[in-house]
Amino acid sequence: MNVLSIDIDYAYSPTISIYDDYVEGSRVTLEEQKSILAELGMPAPQVNPVKLEVLKQVVKEKTTRKTPIIIAERHDQIMDFLPKSKPFSIVNFDHHHDVYYPGWHSLDVLDEGNWVYFCGEQNMISYTWVRNEDSEDLPENLGLQFKLEEVLKPNIHDFPVFDLVFACVSSHWTGDSGRKHLFEVLGVKR
């Protein structure tokens, strides 16, 4: 099974790098997160139209009208939709690698920043992270049980046709505009 995973925060580069270190994620409410960023004088999240077009092209060329689309708030919610008994691969367009960020959280509890690590407990064959130039690098010595690849400039034609699309809003990183832009990428009418 081939899964296309889209975190719309991918399309918020480069401005996301200005405020990314101050985002607490699901540890705080969205209102608390907005307050933190406002108190620090951080800019509002701003989408990059070029990145949006890349995402639209992937969806257009590598899915069909019959491909199931799941939309969620947080990326760790993908775990509820991955197959339990058959092998799968994920191509993830995301500003963050989501494998594990030492110092940001632990591996004791599943969250939006470590869900990929937990996929190792399932039948994941490979994980391809399509990243931004300003994304934080993967930590070393992760000890993963699956193949991991980083891609900076994706060649969409090389990707398989996807059997499932999982897309997340990540409002803590995308503010009030993430949902709108995600729906635009997916061609979903609100």
GROMACS .gro file of C-alpha atoms in nm:
model
  190
    1MET     CA    1   0.000   0.000   0.000
    2ASN     CA    2   0.131   0.346  -0.092
    3VAL     CA    3   0.032   0.636   0.131
    4LEU     CA    4   0.065   1.003   0.038
    5SER     CA    5   0.095   1.209   0.353
    6ILE     CA    6   0.066   1.587   0.330
    7ASP     CA    7   0.125   1.822   0.619
    8ILE     CA    8   0.022   2.159   0.481
    9ASP     CA    9   0.297   2.322   0.689
   10TYR     CA   10   0.527   2.210   0.404
   11ALA     CA   11   0.380   2.500   0.205
   12TYR     CA   12   0.461   2.756   0.477
   13SER     CA   13   0.834   2.762   0.410
   14PRO     CA   14   1.029   2.986   0.444
   15THR     CA   15   0.830   3.193   0.698
   16ILE     CA   16   0.765   2.888   0.918
   17SER     CA   17   1.136   2.885   1.006
   18ILE     CA   18   1.103   3.222   1.181
   19TYR     CA   19   0.853   3.096   1.440
   20ASP     CA   20   0.897   2.715   1.429
   21ASP     CA   21   1.115   2.695   1.741
   22TYR     CA   22   0.839   2.861   1.944
   23VAL     CA   23   0.559   2.626   1.847
   24GLU     CA   24   0.458   2.393   2.132
   25GLY     CA   25   0.225   2.178   1.924
   26SER     CA   26  -0.043   1.968   2.090
   27ARG     CA   27   0.104   2.031   2.436
   28VAL     CA   28  -0.090   2.360   2.437
   29THR     CA   29  -0.424   2.473   2.298
   30LEU     CA   30  -0.435   2.656   1.968
   31GLU     CA   31  -0.533   2.976   2.148
   32GLU     CA   32  -0.234   2.940   2.384
   33GLN     CA   33  -0.008   2.885   2.083
   34LYS     CA   34  -0.138   3.198   1.911
   35SER     CA   35  -0.075   3.391   2.233
   36ILE     CA   36   0.283   3.264   2.261
   37LEU     CA   37   0.364   3.369   1.906
   38ALA     CA   38   0.192   3.706   1.943
   39GLU     CA   39   0.379   3.784   2.266
   40LEU     CA   40   0.707   3.709   2.089
   41GLY     CA   41   0.613   3.930   1.794
   42MET     CA   42   0.631   3.643   1.548
   43PRO     CA   43   0.489   3.689   1.198
   44ALA     CA   44   0.160   3.528   1.101
   45PRO     CA   45   0.199   3.202   0.908
   46GLN     CA   46   0.232   3.277   0.539
   47VAL     CA   47   0.182   3.023   0.261
   48ASN     CA   48   0.427   2.986  -0.027
   49PRO     CA   49   0.230   2.965  -0.355
   50VAL     CA   50   0.510   2.770  -0.527
   51LYS     CA   51   0.494   2.497  -0.261
   52LEU     CA   52   0.114   2.487  -0.290
   53GLU     CA   53   0.147   2.420  -0.662
   54VAL     CA   54   0.386   2.130  -0.598
   55LEU     CA   55   0.132   1.974  -0.363
   56LYS     CA   56  -0.153   2.027  -0.610
   57GLN     CA   57   0.052   1.861  -0.884
   58VAL     CA   58   0.121   1.555  -0.668
   59VAL     CA   59  -0.247   1.513  -0.585
   60LYS     CA   60  -0.350   1.567  -0.947
   61GLU     CA   61  -0.095   1.330  -1.100
   62LYS     CA   62  -0.065   1.060  -0.834
   63THR     CA   63  -0.420   1.006  -0.710
   64THR     CA   64  -0.752   0.924  -0.871
   65ARG     CA   65  -1.107   1.030  -0.793
   66LYS     CA   66  -1.142   0.701  -0.604
   67THR     CA   67  -0.840   0.754  -0.379
   68PRO     CA   68  -0.961   0.792  -0.020
   69ILE     CA   69  -0.866   1.124   0.142
   70ILE     CA   70  -0.848   1.163   0.519
   71ILE     CA   71  -0.815   1.509   0.670
   72ALA     CA   72  -0.702   1.551   1.030
   73GLU     CA   73  -0.577   1.824   1.259
   74ARG     CA   74  -0.260   1.650   1.382
   75HIS     CA   75  -0.020   1.427   1.196
   76ASP     CA   76  -0.007   1.152   1.460
   77GLN     CA   77  -0.372   1.079   1.379
   78ILE     CA   78  -0.241   0.899   1.069
   79MET     CA   79  -0.175   0.597   1.289
   80ASP     CA   80  -0.549   0.522   1.301
   81PHE     CA   81  -0.559   0.482   0.923
   82LEU     CA   82  -0.244   0.285   0.843
   83PRO     CA   83  -0.288  -0.086   0.767
   84LYS     CA   84  -0.220  -0.312   1.065
   85SER     CA   85  -0.158  -0.635   0.877
   86LYS     CA   86  -0.013  -0.546   0.537
   87PRO     CA   87   0.307  -0.366   0.437
   88PHE     CA   88   0.294   0.002   0.342
   89SER     CA   89   0.518   0.287   0.232
   90ILE     CA   90   0.470   0.656   0.302
   91VAL     CA   91   0.574   0.961   0.102
   92ASN     CA   92   0.539   1.258   0.336
   93PHE     CA   93   0.544   1.620   0.218
   94ASP     CA   94   0.616   1.799   0.544
   95HIS     CA   95   0.828   2.080   0.682
   96HIS     CA   96   0.915   1.843   0.969
   97HIS     CA   97   1.051   1.488   0.943
   98ASP     CA   98   0.828   1.372   1.234
   99VAL     CA   99   1.059   1.082   1.318
  100TYR     CA  100   1.166   1.212   1.656
  101TYR     CA  101   1.296   1.543   1.789
  102PRO     CA  102   1.520   1.485   2.093
  103GLY     CA  103   1.460   1.758   2.349
  104TRP     CA  104   1.116   1.847   2.213
  105HIS     CA  105   0.939   1.536   2.340
  106SER     CA  106   1.001   1.178   2.443
  107LEU     CA  107   0.931   0.847   2.277
  108ASP     CA  108   0.704   0.744   2.563
  109VAL     CA  109   0.397   0.907   2.412
  110LEU     CA  110   0.289   0.925   2.049
  111ASP     CA  111   0.256   1.283   1.919
  112GLU     CA  112   0.272   1.485   1.599
  113GLY     CA  113   0.652   1.501   1.611
  114ASN     CA  114   0.733   1.131   1.653
  115TRP     CA  115   0.462   0.932   1.473
  116VAL     CA  116   0.706   0.807   1.208
  117TYR     CA  117   0.916   0.637   1.476
  118PHE     CA  118   0.603   0.452   1.592
  119CYS     CA  119   0.541   0.328   1.236
  120GLY     CA  120   0.838   0.099   1.295
  121GLU     CA  121   0.612  -0.107   1.520
  122GLN     CA  122   0.385  -0.170   1.221
  123ASN     CA  123   0.461  -0.298   0.871
  124MET     CA  124   0.620   0.014   0.722
  125ILE     CA  125   0.861  -0.072   0.441
  126SER     CA  126   0.984   0.278   0.357
  127TYR     CA  127   0.942   0.640   0.452
  128THR     CA  128   1.024   0.918   0.207
  129TRP     CA  129   1.035   1.263   0.359
  130VAL     CA  130   0.993   1.546   0.109
  131ARG     CA  131   1.143   1.837   0.300
  132ASN     CA  132   1.216   2.204   0.262
  133GLU     CA  133   1.561   2.360   0.240
  134ASP     CA  134   1.505   2.520   0.581
  135SER     CA  135   1.369   2.205   0.749
  136GLU     CA  136   1.558   2.075   1.051
  137ASP     CA  137   1.782   1.781   0.965
  138LEU     CA  138   1.716   1.428   1.086
  139PRO     CA  139   1.901   1.329   1.403
  140GLU     CA  140   2.169   1.062   1.366
  141ASN     CA  141   2.149   0.700   1.479
  142LEU     CA  142   1.772   0.663   1.478
  143GLY     CA  143   1.780   0.282   1.463
  144LEU     CA  144   1.472   0.258   1.242
  145GLN     CA  145   1.340  -0.074   1.112
  146PHE     CA  146   1.248   0.062   0.770
  147LYS     CA  147   1.413   0.241   0.479
  148LEU     CA  148   1.425   0.620   0.518
  149GLU     CA  149   1.491   0.865   0.236
  150GLU     CA  150   1.504   1.245   0.231
  151VAL     CA  151   1.407   1.435  -0.084
  152LEU     CA  152   1.457   1.807  -0.133
  153LYS     CA  153   1.350   1.844  -0.495
  154PRO     CA  154   1.082   1.585  -0.567
  155ASN     CA  155   1.040   1.431  -0.908
  156ILE     CA  156   0.668   1.368  -0.893
  157HIS     CA  157   0.675   1.129  -1.188
  158ASP     CA  158   0.890   0.888  -0.982
  159PHE     CA  159   0.626   0.850  -0.711
  160PRO     CA  160   0.372   0.567  -0.727
  161VAL     CA  161   0.000   0.619  -0.766
  162PHE     CA  162  -0.119   0.645  -0.407
  163ASP     CA  163  -0.379   0.421  -0.247
  164LEU     CA  164  -0.456   0.665   0.035
  165VAL     CA  165  -0.406   1.034   0.106
  166PHE     CA  166  -0.367   1.149   0.465
  167ALA     CA  167  -0.357   1.526   0.501
  168CYS     CA  168  -0.321   1.735   0.812
  169VAL     CA  169  -0.388   2.098   0.895
  170SER     CA  170  -0.133   2.145   1.176
  171SER     CA  171  -0.300   2.465   1.294
  172HIS     CA  172  -0.035   2.528   1.559
  173TRP     CA  173   0.207   2.586   1.269
  174THR     CA  174  -0.029   2.715   0.999
  175GLY     CA  175  -0.264   2.936   1.199
  176ASP     CA  176  -0.606   3.019   1.063
  177SER     CA  177  -0.515   2.962   0.697
  178GLY     CA  178  -0.392   2.600   0.701
  179ARG     CA  179  -0.730   2.436   0.655
  180LYS     CA  180  -0.822   2.663   0.362
  181HIS     CA  181  -0.494   2.592   0.181
  182LEU     CA  182  -0.512   2.219   0.250
  183PHE     CA  183  -0.861   2.204   0.102
  184GLU     CA  184  -0.731   2.398  -0.199
  185VAL     CA  185  -0.451   2.143  -0.252
  186LEU     CA  186  -0.691   1.849  -0.223
  187GLY     CA  187  -0.961   2.006  -0.439
  188VAL     CA  188  -1.208   1.971  -0.153
  189LYS     CA  189  -1.498   2.213  -0.142
  190ARG     CA  190  -1.577   2.354   0.199
   0.00000   0.00000   0.00000
